């Protein structure tokens, strides 16, 4: 049963009752987290050194990587391992995304593959991972970097959509509680949280100016910080305009402060990739592989933006896996709205016997299988880029460096997120005939 049965059969008796669809999503997410954990382990210096033992991974300490063979493999082992693990995860989820096209209900034979055969899925993932480590060096890393950039950019947009939805839902719940109970207490909590978010954002912006700019240089950094600060002020002001408040009674500074804080984080993450030591004091030392090779210093793949990005990645991925939005528009886009028929069937199953799990998709799937796997595919590319800090081989294959590509991708994603949030505010005014309640 545990090899071929549906996902809920893996639950023990102490587990709460669960929907078949929810448990399946959580188990696929567990596979993603398992791959992420393996990637993290592989970039630990002690483990990284052991990768020499893998056949073909590095043929001796003098092995060179890249088409022109100028960079020492000793400074690139962890980077290479994470890229291959990311490729394996992306291939695994892409396979299921194609396989699950147009599945409409659990009566489709392919739905049994989605919700069961977990042992064989695990074997398939292990097999793809082993095969990925035998991919010849050549131009694989350079080409896969651009796939990772595109995938990570799209996943950042998904994170922003979820964050905007979360902000609106949070504000609505607290304002609803204020109407139904102690209004002063809930409004006070709303003000305190908003104040904390804005204060943190202002302090962070000041620190960015202090550490990532110089009085007579770093013009690009100054421009990026200033632009994002101005854009955040604009969306904050727009969120409390009388016409916006009239069309969107639940709109307010809580959502704007949350988006502002996330935008400041993306800006910080982008500045941490600026390939200029003068304007980026946090530029990692692995940027100079010759110095690392000469000093024997162990390669380090961590910095503060990466750690925070990893935490946000975990929260957003779980968000995708277990939650249906309070907003019909987001449910329609993310395709995660639970069907009423399935829910009714599940309630009947719970009342009829001791079963602790049930199939809630006999009359229609509760989420789009293909879109869910595409989200996990993009998440695997995002975590691959995060763990390697978006670093890549330079054009001459001499150093591992942080390219301007990473900076502009992150900055453009922050601008796109602000535009998305601004659209949620002005859409009821631009399209008055549509219902945005």
CSV table of C-alpha atoms in Angstrom, one decimal:
chain,number,residue,atom,x,y,z
A,1,UNK,CA,0.0,0.0,0.0
A,2,UNK,CA,2.8,2.4,0.9
A,3,UNK,CA,4.5,1.6,-2.4
A,4,UNK,CA,1.6,2.0,-4.7
A,5,UNK,CA,-1.4,3.4,-2.7
A,6,UNK,CA,-2.7,6.9,-2.6
A,7,UNK,CA,-1.0,9.6,-0.6
A,8,UNK,CA,-3.2,9.5,2.5
A,9,UNK,CA,-2.3,5.8,3.1
A,10,UNK,CA,1.0,7.0,4.3
A,11,UNK,CA,-0.6,8.8,7.2
A,12,UNK,CA,-0.4,7.2,10.6
A,13,UNK,CA,-3.3,6.8,12.9
A,14,UNK,CA,-2.4,9.8,15.0
A,15,UNK,CA,-2.5,12.1,11.9
A,16,UNK,CA,-5.6,14.4,11.5
A,17,UNK,CA,-8.1,13.7,8.7
A,18,UNK,CA,-6.7,14.9,5.4
A,19,UNK,CA,-7.7,15.4,1.8
A,20,UNK,CA,-6.1,13.3,-0.8
A,21,UNK,CA,-5.1,16.4,-2.8
A,22,UNK,CA,-3.5,18.1,0.1
A,23,UNK,CA,-1.4,15.2,1.2
A,24,UNK,CA,-0.2,14.7,-2.4
A,25,UNK,CA,0.9,18.3,-2.7
A,26,UNK,CA,2.7,18.1,0.6
A,27,UNK,CA,4.6,14.9,-0.4
A,28,UNK,CA,5.7,16.5,-3.7
A,29,UNK,CA,6.8,19.5,-1.7
A,30,UNK,CA,8.7,17.1,0.6
A,31,UNK,CA,10.6,15.8,-2.5
A,32,UNK,CA,11.5,19.4,-3.3
A,33,UNK,CA,12.7,20.1,0.3
A,34,UNK,CA,14.6,16.8,0.3
A,35,UNK,CA,16.5,17.9,-2.9
A,36,UNK,CA,17.1,21.3,-1.3
A,37,UNK,CA,18.6,19.7,1.8
A,38,UNK,CA,20.9,17.5,-0.4
A,39,UNK,CA,22.0,20.7,-2.1
A,40,UNK,CA,22.7,22.4,1.2
A,41,UNK,CA,24.7,19.4,2.4
A,42,UNK,CA,26.8,19.4,-0.8
A,43,UNK,CA,27.9,23.0,-0.3
A,44,UNK,CA,29.1,22.3,3.2
A,45,UNK,CA,33.0,22.6,2.9
A,46,UNK,CA,33.7,19.2,4.5
A,47,UNK,CA,31.2,17.4,2.2
A,48,UNK,CA,32.2,19.5,-0.8
A,49,UNK,CA,35.8,18.1,-0.6
A,50,UNK,CA,34.4,14.5,-0.7
A,51,UNK,CA,32.8,15.1,-4.1
A,52,UNK,CA,36.2,14.4,-5.7
A,53,UNK,CA,35.4,10.8,-5.1
A,54,UNK,CA,32.5,10.8,-7.5
A,55,UNK,CA,33.5,9.2,-10.8
A,56,UNK,CA,34.0,11.9,-13.4
A,57,UNK,CA,33.0,14.8,-11.1
A,58,UNK,CA,36.6,16.0,-10.7
A,59,UNK,CA,39.4,13.8,-11.9
A,60,UNK,CA,42.0,14.8,-9.3
A,61,UNK,CA,42.9,18.0,-7.6
A,62,UNK,CA,44.3,19.6,-10.8
A,63,UNK,CA,41.1,19.2,-12.8
A,64,UNK,CA,39.8,22.2,-14.6
A,65,UNK,CA,36.3,23.2,-15.6
A,66,UNK,CA,34.9,25.2,-18.4
A,67,UNK,CA,35.4,25.1,-22.2
A,68,UNK,CA,38.8,26.7,-21.9
A,69,UNK,CA,39.8,25.0,-18.7
A,70,UNK,CA,41.1,27.9,-16.7
A,71,UNK,CA,39.2,27.6,-13.4
A,72,UNK,CA,40.2,25.1,-10.7
A,73,UNK,CA,37.6,22.5,-9.9
A,74,UNK,CA,38.5,22.8,-6.3
A,75,UNK,CA,36.7,26.2,-6.2
A,76,UNK,CA,33.6,25.1,-8.1
A,77,UNK,CA,32.6,21.7,-6.6
A,78,UNK,CA,29.7,23.0,-4.5
A,79,UNK,CA,28.4,25.2,-7.3
A,80,UNK,CA,28.5,22.4,-9.7
A,81,UNK,CA,26.7,20.0,-7.4
A,82,UNK,CA,23.9,22.4,-6.7
A,83,UNK,CA,23.4,23.0,-10.4
A,84,UNK,CA,23.1,19.3,-11.1
A,85,UNK,CA,20.7,18.8,-8.2
A,86,UNK,CA,18.6,21.7,-9.5
A,87,UNK,CA,18.6,20.1,-12.9
A,88,UNK,CA,17.4,16.8,-11.5
A,89,UNK,CA,14.5,18.4,-9.5
A,90,UNK,CA,13.5,20.5,-12.5
A,91,UNK,CA,13.5,17.4,-14.8
A,92,UNK,CA,11.5,15.4,-12.3
A,93,UNK,CA,8.7,18.1,-12.0
A,94,UNK,CA,8.8,18.8,-15.7
A,95,UNK,CA,8.1,15.1,-16.3
A,96,UNK,CA,5.0,15.2,-14.1
A,97,UNK,CA,3.8,18.5,-15.5
A,98,UNK,CA,3.7,16.9,-19.0
A,99,UNK,CA,2.3,13.7,-17.7
A,100,UNK,CA,-0.6,15.4,-15.8
A,101,UNK,CA,-1.8,17.6,-18.7
A,102,UNK,CA,-5.6,17.9,-18.8
A,103,UNK,CA,-6.4,15.6,-15.8
A,104,UNK,CA,-9.9,16.6,-14.7
A,105,UNK,CA,-10.7,14.2,-11.8
A,106,UNK,CA,-9.3,11.4,-9.7
A,107,UNK,CA,-11.1,8.9,-12.0
A,108,UNK,CA,-8.5,9.6,-14.7
A,109,UNK,CA,-5.9,6.8,-14.6
A,110,UNK,CA,-3.1,9.3,-14.5
A,111,UNK,CA,-4.5,10.7,-11.2
A,112,UNK,CA,-3.4,7.5,-9.5
A,113,UNK,CA,0.1,8.3,-10.6
A,114,UNK,CA,-0.2,11.8,-9.1
A,115,UNK,CA,-1.5,10.5,-5.8
A,116,UNK,CA,0.3,7.2,-5.4
A,117,UNK,CA,3.4,5.2,-6.3
A,118,UNK,CA,5.5,7.3,-3.9
A,119,UNK,CA,8.3,4.7,-3.5
A,120,UNK,CA,8.7,4.5,-7.3
A,121,UNK,CA,8.6,8.3,-7.6
A,122,UNK,CA,11.4,8.5,-5.0
A,123,UNK,CA,13.4,5.9,-7.0
A,124,UNK,CA,12.9,8.0,-10.2
A,125,UNK,CA,14.1,11.1,-8.5
A,126,UNK,CA,17.2,9.3,-7.2
A,127,UNK,CA,17.9,7.9,-10.7
A,128,UNK,CA,17.5,11.3,-12.4
A,129,UNK,CA,19.8,12.8,-9.7
A,130,UNK,CA,22.5,10.2,-10.2
A,131,UNK,CA,22.3,10.7,-14.0
A,132,UNK,CA,22.6,14.5,-13.6
A,133,UNK,CA,26.0,14.1,-11.9
A,134,UNK,CA,27.3,12.4,-15.1
A,135,UNK,CA,26.4,15.3,-17.4
A,136,UNK,CA,29.7,16.4,-19.0
A,137,UNK,CA,31.0,19.8,-18.0
A,138,UNK,CA,31.3,21.5,-21.4
A,139,UNK,CA,28.8,24.5,-21.5
A,140,UNK,CA,26.2,22.8,-19.2
A,141,UNK,CA,26.7,25.2,-16.3
A,142,UNK,CA,26.8,28.3,-18.4
A,143,UNK,CA,23.6,27.3,-20.3
A,144,UNK,CA,21.7,26.1,-17.3
A,145,UNK,CA,22.5,29.4,-15.5
A,146,UNK,CA,20.2,31.2,-18.0
A,147,UNK,CA,17.4,28.6,-17.4
A,148,UNK,CA,17.9,29.2,-13.7
A,149,UNK,CA,17.6,33.0,-14.1
A,150,UNK,CA,14.4,32.8,-16.0
A,151,UNK,CA,12.9,30.2,-13.7
A,152,UNK,CA,13.9,32.1,-10.6
A,153,UNK,CA,12.5,35.4,-12.0
A,154,UNK,CA,9.1,33.7,-12.6
A,155,UNK,CA,9.1,32.1,-9.1
A,156,UNK,CA,9.8,35.5,-7.6
A,157,UNK,CA,6.7,36.8,-9.4
A,158,UNK,CA,4.7,33.9,-7.9
A,159,UNK,CA,6.0,34.8,-4.5
A,160,UNK,CA,4.9,38.4,-5.0
A,161,UNK,CA,1.4,37.3,-6.0
A,162,UNK,CA,1.1,35.2,-2.9
A,163,UNK,CA,2.5,38.0,-0.8
A,164,UNK,CA,0.0,40.5,-2.2
A,165,UNK,CA,-2.8,38.0,-1.6
A,166,UNK,CA,-1.6,37.3,1.9
A,167,UNK,CA,-1.4,41.0,2.7
A,168,UNK,CA,-5.0,41.6,1.5
A,169,UNK,CA,-6.3,38.6,3.4
A,170,UNK,CA,-4.5,39.6,6.6
A,171,UNK,CA,-5.9,43.1,6.5
A,172,UNK,CA,-9.5,41.8,5.8
A,173,UNK,CA,-9.4,39.3,8.6
A,174,UNK,CA,-8.2,41.9,11.2
A,175,UNK,CA,-10.7,44.6,10.0
A,176,UNK,CA,-13.5,42.0,10.2
A,177,UNK,CA,-12.4,41.0,13.7
A,178,UNK,CA,-12.4,44.7,14.6
A,179,UNK,CA,-16.0,45.0,13.4
A,180,UNK,CA,-17.1,42.0,15.3
A,181,UNK,CA,-15.3,42.4,18.6
A,182,UNK,CA,-12.8,44.7,20.4
A,183,UNK,CA,-12.3,47.3,17.7
A,184,UNK,CA,-9.6,49.3,19.6
A,185,UNK,CA,-7.5,46.2,20.2
A,186,UNK,CA,-7.5,45.1,16.6
A,187,UNK,CA,-6.9,48.6,15.2
A,188,UNK,CA,-4.0,49.0,17.6
A,189,UNK,CA,-2.5,45.7,16.5
A,190,UNK,CA,-2.9,46.8,12.9
A,191,UNK,CA,-1.1,50.1,13.5
A,192,UNK,CA,1.7,48.4,15.5
A,193,UNK,CA,2.4,45.9,12.8
A,194,UNK,CA,2.3,48.5,10.1
A,195,UNK,CA,4.6,50.7,12.1
A,196,UNK,CA,7.1,47.9,12.6
A,197,UNK,CA,7.2,47.1,8.9
A,198,UNK,CA,7.7,50.7,7.8
A,199,UNK,CA,10.3,51.3,10.5
A,200,UNK,CA,12.2,48.2,9.5
A,201,UNK,CA,12.1,49.2,5.9
A,202,UNK,CA,13.4,52.8,6.6
A,203,UNK,CA,16.2,51.4,8.7
A,204,UNK,CA,17.1,48.9,6.0
A,205,UNK,CA,17.1,51.6,3.3
A,206,UNK,CA,19.5,53.8,5.5
A,207,UNK,CA,21.8,50.8,5.9
A,208,UNK,CA,21.8,50.2,2.2
A,209,UNK,CA,22.9,53.8,1.6
A,210,UNK,CA,25.6,53.4,4.2
A,211,UNK,CA,27.1,50.1,3.1
A,212,UNK,CA,26.4,49.9,-0.6
A,213,UNK,CA,27.1,53.5,-1.7
A,214,UNK,CA,30.0,55.9,-1.6
A,215,UNK,CA,29.8,59.7,-1.7
A,216,UNK,CA,31.7,60.0,-5.0
A,217,UNK,CA,30.9,56.7,-6.7
A,218,UNK,CA,28.4,53.8,-6.9
A,219,UNK,CA,25.9,55.8,-9.0
A,220,UNK,CA,24.0,52.7,-10.0
A,221,UNK,CA,23.4,51.6,-6.4
A,222,UNK,CA,22.2,55.0,-5.4
A,223,UNK,CA,19.8,55.1,-8.3
A,224,UNK,CA,18.4,51.6,-7.6
A,225,UNK,CA,17.9,52.3,-3.9
A,226,UNK,CA,16.3,55.7,-4.5
A,227,UNK,CA,14.0,54.5,-7.3
A,228,UNK,CA,12.6,51.7,-5.2
A,229,UNK,CA,12.2,54.0,-2.2
A,230,UNK,CA,10.2,56.4,-4.4
A,231,UNK,CA,8.1,53.6,-5.8
A,232,UNK,CA,7.3,52.3,-2.3
A,233,UNK,CA,6.3,55.8,-1.2
A,234,UNK,CA,4.0,56.1,-4.2
A,235,UNK,CA,2.2,52.8,-3.7
A,236,UNK,CA,1.8,53.6,0.0
A,237,UNK,CA,0.2,57.0,-0.8
A,238,UNK,CA,-2.0,55.5,-3.4
A,239,UNK,CA,-3.3,52.8,-1.0
A,240,UNK,CA,-4.9,55.4,1.2
A,241,UNK,CA,-6.3,57.7,-1.4
A,242,UNK,CA,-10.1,58.4,-0.8
A,243,UNK,CA,-11.1,57.0,-4.2
A,244,UNK,CA,-9.1,53.8,-3.6
A,245,UNK,CA,-10.5,53.5,-0.1
A,246,UNK,CA,-14.0,53.9,-1.5
A,247,UNK,CA,-13.5,51.2,-4.1
A,248,UNK,CA,-11.3,49.0,-1.9
A,249,UNK,CA,-12.5,49.4,1.8
A,250,UNK,CA,-10.0,46.9,3.0
A,251,UNK,CA,-7.1,48.5,1.3
A,252,UNK,CA,-4.6,50.2,3.6
A,253,UNK,CA,-1.1,50.7,4.8
A,254,UNK,CA,-0.7,47.1,6.2
A,255,UNK,CA,-0.5,45.6,2.7
A,256,UNK,CA,1.6,48.6,1.5
A,257,UNK,CA,4.1,48.2,4.4
A,258,UNK,CA,4.4,44.4,3.7
A,259,UNK,CA,5.1,45.0,0.0
A,260,UNK,CA,7.6,47.8,0.9
A,261,UNK,CA,9.5,45.5,3.3
A,262,UNK,CA,9.7,42.8,0.6
A,263,UNK,CA,10.8,45.3,-2.0
A,264,UNK,CA,13.6,46.5,0.3
A,265,UNK,CA,14.7,42.9,0.8
A,266,UNK,CA,14.8,42.3,-3.0
A,267,UNK,CA,16.8,45.5,-3.4
A,268,UNK,CA,19.3,44.3,-0.8
A,269,UNK,CA,19.5,41.0,-2.5
A,270,UNK,CA,20.2,42.7,-5.8
A,271,UNK,CA,22.9,45.0,-4.4
A,272,UNK,CA,24.6,41.9,-2.9
A,273,UNK,CA,25.2,40.7,-6.4
A,274,UNK,CA,26.8,43.9,-7.7
A,275,UNK,CA,30.2,42.8,-9.1
A,276,UNK,CA,32.1,45.7,-7.7
A,277,UNK,CA,34.0,45.3,-4.4
A,278,UNK,CA,34.0,49.1,-3.8
A,279,UNK,CA,30.2,49.3,-4.0
A,280,UNK,CA,29.5,45.8,-2.6
A,281,UNK,CA,31.4,45.0,0.6
A,282,UNK,CA,29.5,41.7,0.9
A,283,UNK,CA,30.8,40.4,-2.4
A,284,UNK,CA,31.9,36.9,-1.5
A,285,UNK,CA,35.6,36.0,-1.7
A,286,UNK,CA,35.0,33.1,-4.0
A,287,UNK,CA,34.8,35.8,-6.7
A,288,UNK,CA,38.6,35.3,-6.9
A,289,UNK,CA,39.2,31.7,-7.4
A,290,UNK,CA,42.9,32.1,-7.8
A,291,UNK,CA,43.2,33.7,-4.3
A,292,UNK,CA,41.2,30.8,-2.8
A,293,UNK,CA,43.4,28.3,-4.5
A,294,UNK,CA,46.5,30.1,-3.3
A,295,UNK,CA,45.4,30.4,0.3
A,296,UNK,CA,43.6,27.1,0.6
A,297,UNK,CA,40.6,28.8,2.0
A,298,UNK,CA,37.4,26.8,1.9
A,299,UNK,CA,34.7,27.9,-0.5
A,300,UNK,CA,31.7,29.6,1.2
A,301,UNK,CA,28.3,29.7,-0.5
A,302,UNK,CA,26.3,31.6,2.2
A,303,UNK,CA,25.4,35.2,2.8
A,304,UNK,CA,22.5,36.9,4.7
A,305,UNK,CA,20.2,37.5,1.6
A,306,UNK,CA,20.5,33.8,0.6
A,307,UNK,CA,19.5,32.7,4.1
A,308,UNK,CA,16.5,35.0,4.2
A,309,UNK,CA,15.6,34.0,0.6
A,310,UNK,CA,15.7,30.3,1.7
A,311,UNK,CA,13.3,31.0,4.5
A,312,UNK,CA,10.9,32.9,2.2
A,313,UNK,CA,11.2,30.1,-0.3
A,314,UNK,CA,10.1,27.5,2.3
A,315,UNK,CA,7.1,29.5,3.4
A,316,UNK,CA,5.9,30.3,-0.1
A,317,UNK,CA,6.3,26.7,-1.2
A,318,UNK,CA,4.2,25.4,1.7
A,319,UNK,CA,1.8,28.2,1.0
A,320,UNK,CA,1.3,26.8,-2.5
A,321,UNK,CA,0.9,23.3,-1.2
A,322,UNK,CA,-1.7,23.6,1.5
A,323,UNK,CA,-3.7,26.8,1.0
A,324,UNK,CA,-6.6,27.9,-1.1
A,325,UNK,CA,-6.8,31.7,-1.3
A,326,UNK,CA,-9.6,33.7,0.3
A,327,UNK,CA,-9.9,35.6,-3.1
A,328,UNK,CA,-11.7,34.0,-6.1
A,329,UNK,CA,-9.4,35.9,-8.5
A,330,UNK,CA,-6.2,34.4,-6.9
A,331,UNK,CA,-7.8,30.9,-6.8
A,332,UNK,CA,-8.7,31.2,-10.5
A,333,UNK,CA,-5.1,32.2,-11.4
A,334,UNK,CA,-3.4,29.7,-9.1
A,335,UNK,CA,-6.1,27.0,-9.8
A,336,UNK,CA,-6.2,25.9,-6.2
A,337,UNK,CA,-9.9,26.4,-5.3
A,338,UNK,CA,-11.4,23.3,-3.6
A,339,UNK,CA,-14.5,22.1,-5.5
A,340,UNK,CA,-17.7,22.1,-3.5
A,341,UNK,CA,-18.6,18.6,-4.7
A,342,UNK,CA,-15.3,17.2,-3.6
A,343,UNK,CA,-15.7,18.9,-0.2
A,344,UNK,CA,-19.2,17.5,0.3
A,345,UNK,CA,-18.0,14.0,-0.6
A,346,UNK,CA,-15.2,14.3,1.8
A,347,UNK,CA,-17.4,15.4,4.7
A,348,UNK,CA,-19.7,12.5,4.0
A,349,UNK,CA,-16.7,10.1,4.1
A,350,UNK,CA,-15.6,11.5,7.4
A,351,UNK,CA,-19.0,11.0,9.0
A,352,UNK,CA,-19.5,7.5,7.6
A,353,UNK,CA,-16.6,5.7,9.2
A,354,UNK,CA,-13.2,5.8,10.9
A,355,UNK,CA,-11.4,6.7,7.7
A,356,UNK,CA,-8.8,9.4,8.3
A,357,UNK,CA,-8.4,10.4,4.7
A,358,UNK,CA,-10.6,10.7,1.7
A,359,UNK,CA,-10.6,11.4,-2.0
A,360,UNK,CA,-12.0,14.9,-2.6
A,361,UNK,CA,-11.4,14.9,-6.4
A,362,UNK,CA,-13.9,12.3,-7.8
A,363,UNK,CA,-16.1,15.1,-9.3
A,364,UNK,CA,-13.2,17.4,-10.3
A,365,UNK,CA,-9.6,18.1,-9.3
A,366,UNK,CA,-9.2,20.7,-6.5
A,367,UNK,CA,-6.0,22.1,-8.1
A,368,UNK,CA,-4.4,22.0,-11.5
A,369,UNK,CA,-1.8,19.2,-11.4
A,370,UNK,CA,0.3,20.6,-14.3
A,371,UNK,CA,0.4,24.1,-12.9
A,372,UNK,CA,1.4,22.8,-9.5
A,373,UNK,CA,4.3,20.9,-10.9
A,374,UNK,CA,5.4,23.9,-12.9
A,375,UNK,CA,5.4,26.0,-9.7
A,376,UNK,CA,7.7,23.3,-8.1
A,377,UNK,CA,9.9,23.3,-11.2
A,378,UNK,CA,10.3,27.1,-10.9
A,379,UNK,CA,10.9,26.7,-7.2
A,380,UNK,CA,13.7,24.2,-7.8
A,381,UNK,CA,15.4,26.7,-10.2
A,382,UNK,CA,14.9,29.5,-7.7
A,383,UNK,CA,16.5,27.6,-4.8
A,384,UNK,CA,19.4,26.5,-7.2
A,385,UNK,CA,20.1,30.2,-7.9
A,386,UNK,CA,19.7,31.2,-4.3
A,387,UNK,CA,22.1,28.6,-2.9
A,388,UNK,CA,24.7,29.6,-5.5
A,389,UNK,CA,24.0,33.3,-4.9
A,390,UNK,CA,23.4,33.7,-8.7
A,391,UNK,CA,27.1,33.4,-9.4
A,392,UNK,CA,28.4,32.1,-12.7
A,393,UNK,CA,31.6,31.5,-14.7
A,394,UNK,CA,32.8,34.7,-16.4
A,395,UNK,CA,33.2,34.9,-20.2
A,396,UNK,CA,36.9,33.8,-20.0
A,397,UNK,CA,36.2,30.9,-17.7
A,398,UNK,CA,38.7,32.2,-15.3
A,399,UNK,CA,36.7,33.2,-12.2
A,400,UNK,CA,33.3,32.6,-10.6
A,401,UNK,CA,31.7,36.0,-10.4
A,402,UNK,CA,28.4,37.7,-9.7
A,403,UNK,CA,27.0,39.1,-13.0
A,404,UNK,CA,25.0,42.2,-13.6
A,405,UNK,CA,22.3,39.9,-15.0
A,406,UNK,CA,21.4,38.8,-11.5
A,407,UNK,CA,21.1,42.4,-10.3
A,408,UNK,CA,18.8,43.5,-13.1
A,409,UNK,CA,16.6,40.3,-12.8
A,410,UNK,CA,16.0,41.0,-9.1
A,411,UNK,CA,15.4,44.7,-9.5
A,412,UNK,CA,13.0,44.1,-12.4
A,413,UNK,CA,11.1,41.6,-10.3
A,414,UNK,CA,10.8,44.1,-7.5
A,415,UNK,CA,9.4,46.7,-10.0
A,416,UNK,CA,7.0,44.1,-11.4
A,417,UNK,CA,5.8,43.2,-7.9
A,418,UNK,CA,5.1,46.9,-7.2
A,419,UNK,CA,3.1,47.2,-10.4
A,420,UNK,CA,1.1,44.1,-9.5
A,421,UNK,CA,0.2,45.6,-6.2
A,422,UNK,CA,-0.6,48.9,-7.7
A,423,UNK,CA,-2.9,47.2,-10.2
A,424,UNK,CA,-4.8,45.5,-7.3
A,425,UNK,CA,-5.5,49.0,-6.0
A,426,UNK,CA,-6.5,50.8,-9.2
A,427,UNK,CA,-8.2,47.8,-11.0
A,428,UNK,CA,-11.7,48.6,-9.5
A,429,UNK,CA,-11.4,52.1,-10.8
A,430,UNK,CA,-10.1,51.2,-14.2
A,431,UNK,CA,-12.7,48.3,-14.7
A,432,UNK,CA,-15.8,49.5,-12.8
A,433,UNK,CA,-18.0,46.9,-14.4
A,434,UNK,CA,-16.1,44.0,-12.8
A,435,UNK,CA,-16.6,42.7,-9.3
A,436,UNK,CA,-13.5,43.0,-7.1
A,437,UNK,CA,-15.2,42.6,-3.8
